[in-house]
Structure formats: structure tokens, C-alpha cells
PDB file of N, CA, C and O in Angstrom:
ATOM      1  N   UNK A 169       0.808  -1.198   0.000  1.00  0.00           N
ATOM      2  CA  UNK A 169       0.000   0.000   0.000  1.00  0.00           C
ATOM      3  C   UNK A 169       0.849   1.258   0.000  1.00  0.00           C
ATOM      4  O   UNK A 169       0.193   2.299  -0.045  1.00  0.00           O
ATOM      5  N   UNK A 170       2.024   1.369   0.037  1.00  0.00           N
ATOM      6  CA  UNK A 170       2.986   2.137   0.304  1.00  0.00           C
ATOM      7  C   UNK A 170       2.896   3.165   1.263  1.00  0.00           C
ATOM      8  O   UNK A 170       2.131   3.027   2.217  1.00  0.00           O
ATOM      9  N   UNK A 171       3.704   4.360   1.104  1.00  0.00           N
ATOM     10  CA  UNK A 171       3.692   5.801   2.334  1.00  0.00           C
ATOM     11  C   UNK A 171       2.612   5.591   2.931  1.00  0.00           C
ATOM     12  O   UNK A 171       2.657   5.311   4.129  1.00  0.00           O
ATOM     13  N   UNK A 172       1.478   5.663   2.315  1.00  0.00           N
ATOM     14  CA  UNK A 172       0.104   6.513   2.771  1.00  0.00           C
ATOM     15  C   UNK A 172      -1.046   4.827   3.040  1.00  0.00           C
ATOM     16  O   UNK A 172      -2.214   4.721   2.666  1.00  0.00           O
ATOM     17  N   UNK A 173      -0.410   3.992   3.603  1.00  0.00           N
ATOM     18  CA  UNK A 173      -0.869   2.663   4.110  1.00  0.00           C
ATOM     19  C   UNK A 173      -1.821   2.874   5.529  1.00  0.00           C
ATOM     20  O   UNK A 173      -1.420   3.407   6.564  1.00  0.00           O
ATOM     21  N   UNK A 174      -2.696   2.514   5.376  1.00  0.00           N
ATOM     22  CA  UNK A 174      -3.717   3.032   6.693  1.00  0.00           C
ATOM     23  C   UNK A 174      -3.147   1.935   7.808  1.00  0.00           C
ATOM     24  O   UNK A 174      -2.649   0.831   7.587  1.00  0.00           O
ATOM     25  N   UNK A 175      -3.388   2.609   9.091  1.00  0.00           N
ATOM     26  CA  UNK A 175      -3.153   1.908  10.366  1.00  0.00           C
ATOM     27  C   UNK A 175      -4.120   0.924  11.005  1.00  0.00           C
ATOM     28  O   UNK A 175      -5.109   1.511  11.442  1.00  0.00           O
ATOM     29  N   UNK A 176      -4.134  -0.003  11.139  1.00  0.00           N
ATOM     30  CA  UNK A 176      -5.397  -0.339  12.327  1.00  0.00           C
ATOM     31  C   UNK A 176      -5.501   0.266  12.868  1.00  0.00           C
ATOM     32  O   UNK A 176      -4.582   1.073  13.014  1.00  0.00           O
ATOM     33  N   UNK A 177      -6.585   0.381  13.550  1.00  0.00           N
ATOM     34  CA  UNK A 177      -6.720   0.434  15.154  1.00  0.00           C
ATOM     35  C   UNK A 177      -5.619   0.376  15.811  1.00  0.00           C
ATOM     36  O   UNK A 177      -4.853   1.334  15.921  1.00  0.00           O
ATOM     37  N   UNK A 178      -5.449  -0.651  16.266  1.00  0.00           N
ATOM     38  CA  UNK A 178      -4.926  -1.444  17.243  1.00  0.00           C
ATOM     39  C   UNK A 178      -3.241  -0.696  16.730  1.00  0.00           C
ATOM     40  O   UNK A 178      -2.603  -0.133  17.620  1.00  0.00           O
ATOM     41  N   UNK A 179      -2.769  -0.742  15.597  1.00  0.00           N
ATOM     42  CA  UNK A 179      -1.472   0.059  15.306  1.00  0.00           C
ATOM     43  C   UNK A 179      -1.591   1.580  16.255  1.00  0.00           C
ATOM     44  O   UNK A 179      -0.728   2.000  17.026  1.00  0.00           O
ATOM     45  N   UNK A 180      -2.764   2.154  15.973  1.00  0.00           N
ATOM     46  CA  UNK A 180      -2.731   3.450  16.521  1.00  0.00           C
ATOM     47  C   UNK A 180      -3.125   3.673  17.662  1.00  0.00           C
ATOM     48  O   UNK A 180      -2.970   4.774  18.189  1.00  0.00           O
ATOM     49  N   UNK A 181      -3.581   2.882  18.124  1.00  0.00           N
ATOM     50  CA  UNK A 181      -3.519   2.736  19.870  1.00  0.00           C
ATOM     51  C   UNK A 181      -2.160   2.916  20.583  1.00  0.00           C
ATOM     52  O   UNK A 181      -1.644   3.692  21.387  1.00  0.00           O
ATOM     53  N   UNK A 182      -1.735   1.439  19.650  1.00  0.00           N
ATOM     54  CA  UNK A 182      -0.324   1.176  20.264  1.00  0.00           C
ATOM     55  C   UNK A 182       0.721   2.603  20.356  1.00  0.00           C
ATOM     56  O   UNK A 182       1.438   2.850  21.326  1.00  0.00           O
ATOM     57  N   UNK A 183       0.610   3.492  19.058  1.00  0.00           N
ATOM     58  CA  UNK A 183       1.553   4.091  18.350  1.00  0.00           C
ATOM     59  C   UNK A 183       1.304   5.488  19.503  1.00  0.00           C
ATOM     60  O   UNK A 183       2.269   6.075  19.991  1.00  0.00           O
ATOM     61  N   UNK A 184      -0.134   5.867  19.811  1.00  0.00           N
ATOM     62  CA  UNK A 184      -0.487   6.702  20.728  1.00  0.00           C
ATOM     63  C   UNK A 184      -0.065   6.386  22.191  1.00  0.00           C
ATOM     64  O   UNK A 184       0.196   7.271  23.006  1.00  0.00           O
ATOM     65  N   UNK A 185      -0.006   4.710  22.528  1.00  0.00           N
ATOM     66  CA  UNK A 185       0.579   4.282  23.975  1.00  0.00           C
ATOM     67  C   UNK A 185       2.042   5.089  23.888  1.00  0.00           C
ATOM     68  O   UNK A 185       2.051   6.048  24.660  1.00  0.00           O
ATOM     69  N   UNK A 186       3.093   4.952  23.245  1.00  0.00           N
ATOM     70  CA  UNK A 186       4.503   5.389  23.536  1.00  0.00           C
ATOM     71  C   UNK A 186       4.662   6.733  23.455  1.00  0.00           C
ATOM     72  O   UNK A 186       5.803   7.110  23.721  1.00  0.00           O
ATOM     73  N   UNK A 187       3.605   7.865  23.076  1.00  0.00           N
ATOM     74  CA  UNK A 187       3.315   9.200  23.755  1.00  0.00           C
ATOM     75  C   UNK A 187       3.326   9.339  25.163  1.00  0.00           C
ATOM     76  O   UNK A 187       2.441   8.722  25.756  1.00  0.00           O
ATOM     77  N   UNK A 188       4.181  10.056  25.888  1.00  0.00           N
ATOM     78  CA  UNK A 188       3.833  10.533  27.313  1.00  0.00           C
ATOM     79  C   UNK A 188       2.260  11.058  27.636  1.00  0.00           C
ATOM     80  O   UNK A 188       1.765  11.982  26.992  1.00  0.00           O
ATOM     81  N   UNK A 189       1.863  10.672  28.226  1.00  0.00           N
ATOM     82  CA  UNK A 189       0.206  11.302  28.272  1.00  0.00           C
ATOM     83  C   UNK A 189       0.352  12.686  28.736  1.00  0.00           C
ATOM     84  O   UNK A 189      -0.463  13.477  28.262  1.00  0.00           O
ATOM     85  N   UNK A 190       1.328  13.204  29.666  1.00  0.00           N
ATOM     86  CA  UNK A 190       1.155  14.527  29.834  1.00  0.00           C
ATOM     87  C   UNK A 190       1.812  15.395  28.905  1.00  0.00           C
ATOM     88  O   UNK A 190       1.989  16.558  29.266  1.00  0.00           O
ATOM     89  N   UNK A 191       2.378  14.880  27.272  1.00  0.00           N
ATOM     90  CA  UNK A 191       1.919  16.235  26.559  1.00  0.00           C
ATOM     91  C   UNK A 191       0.961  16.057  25.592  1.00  0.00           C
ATOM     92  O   UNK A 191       0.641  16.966  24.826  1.00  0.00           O
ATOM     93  N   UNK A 192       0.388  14.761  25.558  1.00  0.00           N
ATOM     94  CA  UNK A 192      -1.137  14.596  24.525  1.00  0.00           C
ATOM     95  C   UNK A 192      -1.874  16.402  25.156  1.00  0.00           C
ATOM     96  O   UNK A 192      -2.076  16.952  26.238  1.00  0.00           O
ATOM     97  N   UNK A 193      -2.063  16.758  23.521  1.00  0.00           N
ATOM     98  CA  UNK A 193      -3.107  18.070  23.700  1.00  0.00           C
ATOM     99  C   UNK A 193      -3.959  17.748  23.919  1.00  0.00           C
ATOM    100  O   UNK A 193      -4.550  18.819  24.053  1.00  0.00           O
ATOM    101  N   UNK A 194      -5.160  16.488  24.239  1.00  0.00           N
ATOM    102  CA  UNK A 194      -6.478  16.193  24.316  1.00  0.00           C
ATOM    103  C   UNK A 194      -6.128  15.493  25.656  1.00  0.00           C
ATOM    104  O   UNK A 194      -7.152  14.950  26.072  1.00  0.00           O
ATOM    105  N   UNK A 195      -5.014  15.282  26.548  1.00  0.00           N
ATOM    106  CA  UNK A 195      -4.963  14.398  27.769  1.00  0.00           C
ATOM    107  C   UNK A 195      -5.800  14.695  28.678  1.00  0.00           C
ATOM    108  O   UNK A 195      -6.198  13.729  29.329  1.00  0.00           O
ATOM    109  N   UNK A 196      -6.435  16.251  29.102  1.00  0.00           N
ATOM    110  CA  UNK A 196      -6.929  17.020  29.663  1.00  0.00           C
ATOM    111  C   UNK A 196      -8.622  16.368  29.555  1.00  0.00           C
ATOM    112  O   UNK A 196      -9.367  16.723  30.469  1.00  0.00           O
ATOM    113  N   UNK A 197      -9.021  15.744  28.825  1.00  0.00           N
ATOM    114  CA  UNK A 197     -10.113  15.746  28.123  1.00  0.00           C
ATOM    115  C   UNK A 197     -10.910  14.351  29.126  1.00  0.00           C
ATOM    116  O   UNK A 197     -10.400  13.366  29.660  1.00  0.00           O
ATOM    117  N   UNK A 198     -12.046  14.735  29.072  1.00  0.00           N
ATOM    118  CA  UNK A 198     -12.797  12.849  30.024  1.00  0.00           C
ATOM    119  C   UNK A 198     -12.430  12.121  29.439  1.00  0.00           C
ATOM    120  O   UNK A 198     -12.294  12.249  28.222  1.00  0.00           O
ATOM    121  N   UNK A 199     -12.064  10.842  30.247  1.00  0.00           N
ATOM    122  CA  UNK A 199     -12.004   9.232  29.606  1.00  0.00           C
ATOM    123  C   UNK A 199     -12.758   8.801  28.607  1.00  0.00           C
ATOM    124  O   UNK A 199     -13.979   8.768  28.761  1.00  0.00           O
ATOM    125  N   UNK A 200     -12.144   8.377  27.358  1.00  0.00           N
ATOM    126  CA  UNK A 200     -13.130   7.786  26.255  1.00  0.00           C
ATOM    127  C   UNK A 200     -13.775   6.231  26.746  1.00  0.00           C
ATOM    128  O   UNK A 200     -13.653   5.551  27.765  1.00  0.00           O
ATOM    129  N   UNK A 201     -14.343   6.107  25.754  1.00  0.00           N
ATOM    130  CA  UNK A 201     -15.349   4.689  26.738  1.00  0.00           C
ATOM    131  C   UNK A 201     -14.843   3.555  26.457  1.00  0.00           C
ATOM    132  O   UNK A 201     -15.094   2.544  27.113  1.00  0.00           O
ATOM    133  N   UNK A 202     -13.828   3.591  25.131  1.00  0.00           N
ATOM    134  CA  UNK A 202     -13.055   2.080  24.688  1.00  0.00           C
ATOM    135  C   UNK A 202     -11.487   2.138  26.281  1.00  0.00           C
ATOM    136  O   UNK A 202     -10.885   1.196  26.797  1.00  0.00           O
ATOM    137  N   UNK A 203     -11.394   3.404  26.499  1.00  0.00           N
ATOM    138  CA  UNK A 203      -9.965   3.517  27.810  1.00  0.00           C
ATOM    139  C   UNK A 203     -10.949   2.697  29.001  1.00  0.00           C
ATOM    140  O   UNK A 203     -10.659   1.571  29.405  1.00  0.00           O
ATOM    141  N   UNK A 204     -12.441   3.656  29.592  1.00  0.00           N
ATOM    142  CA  UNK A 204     -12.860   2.892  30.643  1.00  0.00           C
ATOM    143  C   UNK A 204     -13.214   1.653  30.617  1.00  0.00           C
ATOM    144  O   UNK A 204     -13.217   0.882  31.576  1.00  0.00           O
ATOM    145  N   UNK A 205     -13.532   1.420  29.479  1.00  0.00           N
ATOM    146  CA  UNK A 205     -13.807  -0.705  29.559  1.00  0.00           C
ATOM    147  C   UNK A 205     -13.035  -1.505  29.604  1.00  0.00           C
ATOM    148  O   UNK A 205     -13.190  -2.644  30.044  1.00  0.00           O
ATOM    149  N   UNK A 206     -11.645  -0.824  28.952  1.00  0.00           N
ATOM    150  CA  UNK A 206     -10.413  -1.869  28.963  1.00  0.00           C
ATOM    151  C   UNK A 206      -9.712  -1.959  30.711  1.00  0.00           C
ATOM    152  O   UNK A 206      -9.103  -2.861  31.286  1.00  0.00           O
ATOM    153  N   UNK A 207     -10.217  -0.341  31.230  1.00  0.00           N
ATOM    154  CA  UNK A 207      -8.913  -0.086  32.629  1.00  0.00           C
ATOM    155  C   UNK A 207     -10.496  -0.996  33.450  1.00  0.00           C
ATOM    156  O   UNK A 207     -10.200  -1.702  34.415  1.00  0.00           O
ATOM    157  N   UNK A 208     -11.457  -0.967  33.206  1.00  0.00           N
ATOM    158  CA  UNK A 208     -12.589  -1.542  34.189  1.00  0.00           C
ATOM    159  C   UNK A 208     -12.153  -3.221  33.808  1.00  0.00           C
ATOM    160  O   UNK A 208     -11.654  -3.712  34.820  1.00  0.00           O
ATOM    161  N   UNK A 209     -12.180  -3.878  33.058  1.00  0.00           N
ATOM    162  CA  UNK A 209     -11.272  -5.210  32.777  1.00  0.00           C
ATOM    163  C   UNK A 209     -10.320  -5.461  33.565  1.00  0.00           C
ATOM    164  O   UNK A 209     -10.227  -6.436  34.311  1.00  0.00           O
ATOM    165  N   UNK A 210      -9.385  -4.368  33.395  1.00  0.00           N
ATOM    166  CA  UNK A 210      -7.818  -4.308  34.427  1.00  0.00           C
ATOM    167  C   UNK A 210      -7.744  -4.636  35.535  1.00  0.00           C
ATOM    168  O   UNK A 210      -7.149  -5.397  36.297  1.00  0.00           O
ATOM    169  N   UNK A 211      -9.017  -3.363  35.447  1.00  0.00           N
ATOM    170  CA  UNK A 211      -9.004  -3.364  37.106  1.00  0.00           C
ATOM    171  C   UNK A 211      -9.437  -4.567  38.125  1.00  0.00           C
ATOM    172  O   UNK A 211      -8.946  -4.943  39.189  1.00  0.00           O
ATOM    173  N   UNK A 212     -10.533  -5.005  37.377  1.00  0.00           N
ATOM    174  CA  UNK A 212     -11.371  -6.425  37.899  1.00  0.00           C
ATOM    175  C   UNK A 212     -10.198  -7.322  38.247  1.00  0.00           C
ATOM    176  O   UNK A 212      -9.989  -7.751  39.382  1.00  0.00           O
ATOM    177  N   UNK A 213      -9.390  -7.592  37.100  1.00  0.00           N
ATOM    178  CA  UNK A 213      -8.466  -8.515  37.309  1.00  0.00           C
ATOM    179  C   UNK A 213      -7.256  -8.404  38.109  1.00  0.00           C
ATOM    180  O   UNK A 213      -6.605  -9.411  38.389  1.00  0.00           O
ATOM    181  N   UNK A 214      -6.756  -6.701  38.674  1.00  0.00           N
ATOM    182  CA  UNK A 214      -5.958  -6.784  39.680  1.00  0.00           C
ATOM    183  C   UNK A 214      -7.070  -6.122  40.846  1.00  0.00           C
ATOM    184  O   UNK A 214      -6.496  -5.308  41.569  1.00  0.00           O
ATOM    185  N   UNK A 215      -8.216  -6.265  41.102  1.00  0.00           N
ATOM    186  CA  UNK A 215      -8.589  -6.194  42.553  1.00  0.00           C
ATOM    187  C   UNK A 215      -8.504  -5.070  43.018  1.00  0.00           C
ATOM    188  O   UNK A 215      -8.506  -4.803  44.220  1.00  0.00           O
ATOM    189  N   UNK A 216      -8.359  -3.719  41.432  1.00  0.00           N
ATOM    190  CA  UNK A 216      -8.537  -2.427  42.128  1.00  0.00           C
ATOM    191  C   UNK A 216      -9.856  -1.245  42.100  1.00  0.00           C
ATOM    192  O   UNK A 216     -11.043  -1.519  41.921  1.00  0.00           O
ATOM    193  N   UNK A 217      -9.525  -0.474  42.229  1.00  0.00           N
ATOM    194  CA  UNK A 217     -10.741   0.329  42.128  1.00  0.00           C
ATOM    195  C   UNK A 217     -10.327   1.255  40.942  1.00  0.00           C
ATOM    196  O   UNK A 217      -9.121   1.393  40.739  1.00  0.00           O
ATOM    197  N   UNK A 218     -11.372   2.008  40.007  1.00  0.00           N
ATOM    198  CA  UNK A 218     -11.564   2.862  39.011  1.00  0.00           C
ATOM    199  C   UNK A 218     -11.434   4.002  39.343  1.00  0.00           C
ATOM    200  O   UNK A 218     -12.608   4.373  39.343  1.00  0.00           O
ATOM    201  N   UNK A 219     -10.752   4.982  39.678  1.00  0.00           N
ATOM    202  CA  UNK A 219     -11.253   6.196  40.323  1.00  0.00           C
ATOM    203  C   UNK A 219     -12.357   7.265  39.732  1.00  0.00           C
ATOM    204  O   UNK A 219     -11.810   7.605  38.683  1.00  0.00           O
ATOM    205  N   UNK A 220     -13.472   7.915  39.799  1.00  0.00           N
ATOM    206  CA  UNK A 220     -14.430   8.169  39.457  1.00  0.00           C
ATOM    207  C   UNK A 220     -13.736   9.542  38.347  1.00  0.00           C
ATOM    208  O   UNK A 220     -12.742   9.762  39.039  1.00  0.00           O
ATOM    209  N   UNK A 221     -13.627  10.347  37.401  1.00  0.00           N
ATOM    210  CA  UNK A 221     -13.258  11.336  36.549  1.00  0.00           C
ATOM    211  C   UNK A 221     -12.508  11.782  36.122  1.00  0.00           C
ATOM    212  O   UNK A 221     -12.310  12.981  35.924  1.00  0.00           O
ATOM    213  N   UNK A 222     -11.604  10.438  35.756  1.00  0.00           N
ATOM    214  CA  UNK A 222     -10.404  10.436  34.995  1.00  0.00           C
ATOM    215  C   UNK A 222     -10.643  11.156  33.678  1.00  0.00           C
ATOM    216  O   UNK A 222     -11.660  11.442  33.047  1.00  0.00           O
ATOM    217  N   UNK A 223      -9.097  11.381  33.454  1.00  0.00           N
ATOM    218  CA  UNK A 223      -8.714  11.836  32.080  1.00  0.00           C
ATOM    219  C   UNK A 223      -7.896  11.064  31.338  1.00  0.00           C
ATOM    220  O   UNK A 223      -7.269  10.033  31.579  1.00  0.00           O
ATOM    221  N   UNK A 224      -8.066  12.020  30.027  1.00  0.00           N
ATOM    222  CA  UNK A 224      -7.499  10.381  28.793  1.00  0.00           C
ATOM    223  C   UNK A 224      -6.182  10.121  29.404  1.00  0.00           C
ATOM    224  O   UNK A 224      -5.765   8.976  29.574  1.00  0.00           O
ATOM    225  N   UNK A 225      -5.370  11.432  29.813  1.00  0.00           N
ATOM    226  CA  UNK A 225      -3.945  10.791  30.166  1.00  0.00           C
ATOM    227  C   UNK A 225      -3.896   9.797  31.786  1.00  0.00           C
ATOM    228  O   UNK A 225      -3.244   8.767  31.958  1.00  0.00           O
ATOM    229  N   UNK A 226      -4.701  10.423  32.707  1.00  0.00           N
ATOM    230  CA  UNK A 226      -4.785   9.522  33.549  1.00  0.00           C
ATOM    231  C   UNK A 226      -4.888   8.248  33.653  1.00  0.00           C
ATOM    232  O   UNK A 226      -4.148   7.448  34.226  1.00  0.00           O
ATOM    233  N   UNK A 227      -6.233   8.026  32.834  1.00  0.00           N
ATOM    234  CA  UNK A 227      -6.523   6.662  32.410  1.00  0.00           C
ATOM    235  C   UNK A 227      -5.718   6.136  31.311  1.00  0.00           C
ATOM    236  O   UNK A 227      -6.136   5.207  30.619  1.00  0.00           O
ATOM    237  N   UNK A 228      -4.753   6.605  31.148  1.00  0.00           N
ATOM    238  CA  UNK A 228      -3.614   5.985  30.227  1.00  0.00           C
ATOM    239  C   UNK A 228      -2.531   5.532  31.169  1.00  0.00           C
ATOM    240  O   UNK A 228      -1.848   4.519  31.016  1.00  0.00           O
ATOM    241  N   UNK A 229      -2.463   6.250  31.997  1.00  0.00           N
ATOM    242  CA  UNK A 229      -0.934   6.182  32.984  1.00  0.00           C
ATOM    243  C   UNK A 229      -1.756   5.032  33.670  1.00  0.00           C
ATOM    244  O   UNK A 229      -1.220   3.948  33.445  1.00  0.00           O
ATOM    245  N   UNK A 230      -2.796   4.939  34.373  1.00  0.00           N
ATOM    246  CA  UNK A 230      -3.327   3.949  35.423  1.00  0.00           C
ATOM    247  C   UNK A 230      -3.524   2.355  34.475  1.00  0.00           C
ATOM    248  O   UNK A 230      -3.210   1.255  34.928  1.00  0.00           O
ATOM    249  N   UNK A 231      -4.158   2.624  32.989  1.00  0.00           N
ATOM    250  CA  UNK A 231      -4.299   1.566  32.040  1.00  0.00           C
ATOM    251  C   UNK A 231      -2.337   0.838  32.458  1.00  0.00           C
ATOM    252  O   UNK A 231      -2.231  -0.231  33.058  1.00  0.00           O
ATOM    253  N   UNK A 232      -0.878   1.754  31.952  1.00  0.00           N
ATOM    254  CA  UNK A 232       0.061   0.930  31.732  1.00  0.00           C
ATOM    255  C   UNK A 232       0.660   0.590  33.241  1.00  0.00           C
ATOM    256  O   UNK A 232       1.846   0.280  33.356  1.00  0.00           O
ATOM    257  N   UNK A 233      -0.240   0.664  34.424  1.00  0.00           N
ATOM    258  CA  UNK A 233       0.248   0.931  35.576  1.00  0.00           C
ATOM    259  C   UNK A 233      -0.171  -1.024  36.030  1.00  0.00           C
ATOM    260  O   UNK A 233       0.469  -1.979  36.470  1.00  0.00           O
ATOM    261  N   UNK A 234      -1.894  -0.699  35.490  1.00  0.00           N
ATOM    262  CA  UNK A 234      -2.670  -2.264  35.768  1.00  0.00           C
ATOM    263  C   UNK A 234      -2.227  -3.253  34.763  1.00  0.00           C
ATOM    264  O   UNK A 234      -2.334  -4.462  34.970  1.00  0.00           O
ATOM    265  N   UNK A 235      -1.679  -2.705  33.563  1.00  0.00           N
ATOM    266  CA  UNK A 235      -1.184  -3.631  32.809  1.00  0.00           C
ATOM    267  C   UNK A 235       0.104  -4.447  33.444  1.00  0.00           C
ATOM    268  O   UNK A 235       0.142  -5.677  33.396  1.00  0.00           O
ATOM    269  N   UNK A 236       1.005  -3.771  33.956  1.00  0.00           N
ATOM    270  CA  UNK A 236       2.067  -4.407  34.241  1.00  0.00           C
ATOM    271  C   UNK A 236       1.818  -4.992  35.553  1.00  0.00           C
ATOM    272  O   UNK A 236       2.827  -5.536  36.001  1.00  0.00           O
ATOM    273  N   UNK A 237       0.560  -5.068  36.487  1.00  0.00           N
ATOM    274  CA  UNK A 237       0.242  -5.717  37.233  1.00  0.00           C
ATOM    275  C   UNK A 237      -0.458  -7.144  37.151  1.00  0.00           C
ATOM    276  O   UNK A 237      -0.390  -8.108  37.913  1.00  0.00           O
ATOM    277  N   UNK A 238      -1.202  -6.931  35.881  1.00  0.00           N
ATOM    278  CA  UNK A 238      -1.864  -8.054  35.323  1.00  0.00           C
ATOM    279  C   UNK A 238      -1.141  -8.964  34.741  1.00  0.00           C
ATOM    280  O   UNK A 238      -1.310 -10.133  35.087  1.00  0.00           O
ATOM    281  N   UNK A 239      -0.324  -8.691  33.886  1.00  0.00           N
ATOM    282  CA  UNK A 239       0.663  -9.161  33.244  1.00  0.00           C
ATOM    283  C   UNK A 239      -0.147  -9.220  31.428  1.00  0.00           C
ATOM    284  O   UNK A 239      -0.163 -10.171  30.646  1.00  0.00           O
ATOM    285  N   UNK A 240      -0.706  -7.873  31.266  1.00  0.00           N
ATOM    286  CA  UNK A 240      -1.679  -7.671  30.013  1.00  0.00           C
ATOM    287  C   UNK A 240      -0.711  -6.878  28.738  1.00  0.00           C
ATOM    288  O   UNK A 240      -0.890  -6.725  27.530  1.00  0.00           O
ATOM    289  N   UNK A 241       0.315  -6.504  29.639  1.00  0.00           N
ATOM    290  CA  UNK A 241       1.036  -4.931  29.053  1.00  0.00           C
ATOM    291  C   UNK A 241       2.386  -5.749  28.092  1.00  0.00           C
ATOM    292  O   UNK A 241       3.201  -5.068  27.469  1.00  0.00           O
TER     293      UNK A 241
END
């Protein structure tokens, strides 16, 4: 497909994970609902709690925090 080859998903998730969340310009912004279902998954499985009005970067830092607890990451 050459240069201009579209990403999955899942490529641009990933490609957005190795961004620091605190300089994403939208980090500031509420949790999207595909971040809270995956960190509510996480969480179930390490036995923690969700904290109630996260942000995208929060719930990014807490997503690679439960990942490496789960062993998901």
C-alpha cells in the first residue's frame, strides 16, 4: 500500500501508547469509553478500584500501571 498505508486500530492505539500522556493536547479531556472498559477489565483482574473522573492521560498512565500488574502490558 505504500507511504500513505492506513493503520489499524490497534497500530494506533499502540503508536499513541509510547506518547507521554502529559503532553497529549487532548490528555486534559474525560475518559473515552473504549480507555474505561479496557482499565474496568484491568481493574477487575488486579482487585482495584476505578477512580471516578479520569482523564485520557490519567486513564492511560493507570491503564500501563494495571497492565504491568496483570501481566496484560
Amino acid at each position: 500500500m505504500g507511504v500513505y498505508e492506513r493503520m489499524s486500530e490497534n497500530e494506533q492505539v499502540n503508536q499513541n501508547a509510547e506518547k507521554d500522556p502529559e503532553k497529549w493536547v487532548t490528555g486534559d479531556e474525560p475518559i473515552t469509553g473504549p480507555q474505561e472498559s479496557y482499565l474496568n477489565t484491568l481493574a477487575q483482574e488486579a482487585d482495584k478500584k476505578v477512580p471516578d473522573g479520569l482523564t485520557k492521560a490519567e486513564a492511560s498512565e493507570l491503564i500501563g500501571e494495571l497492565q504491568g500488574k496483570t501481566g496484560r502490558g
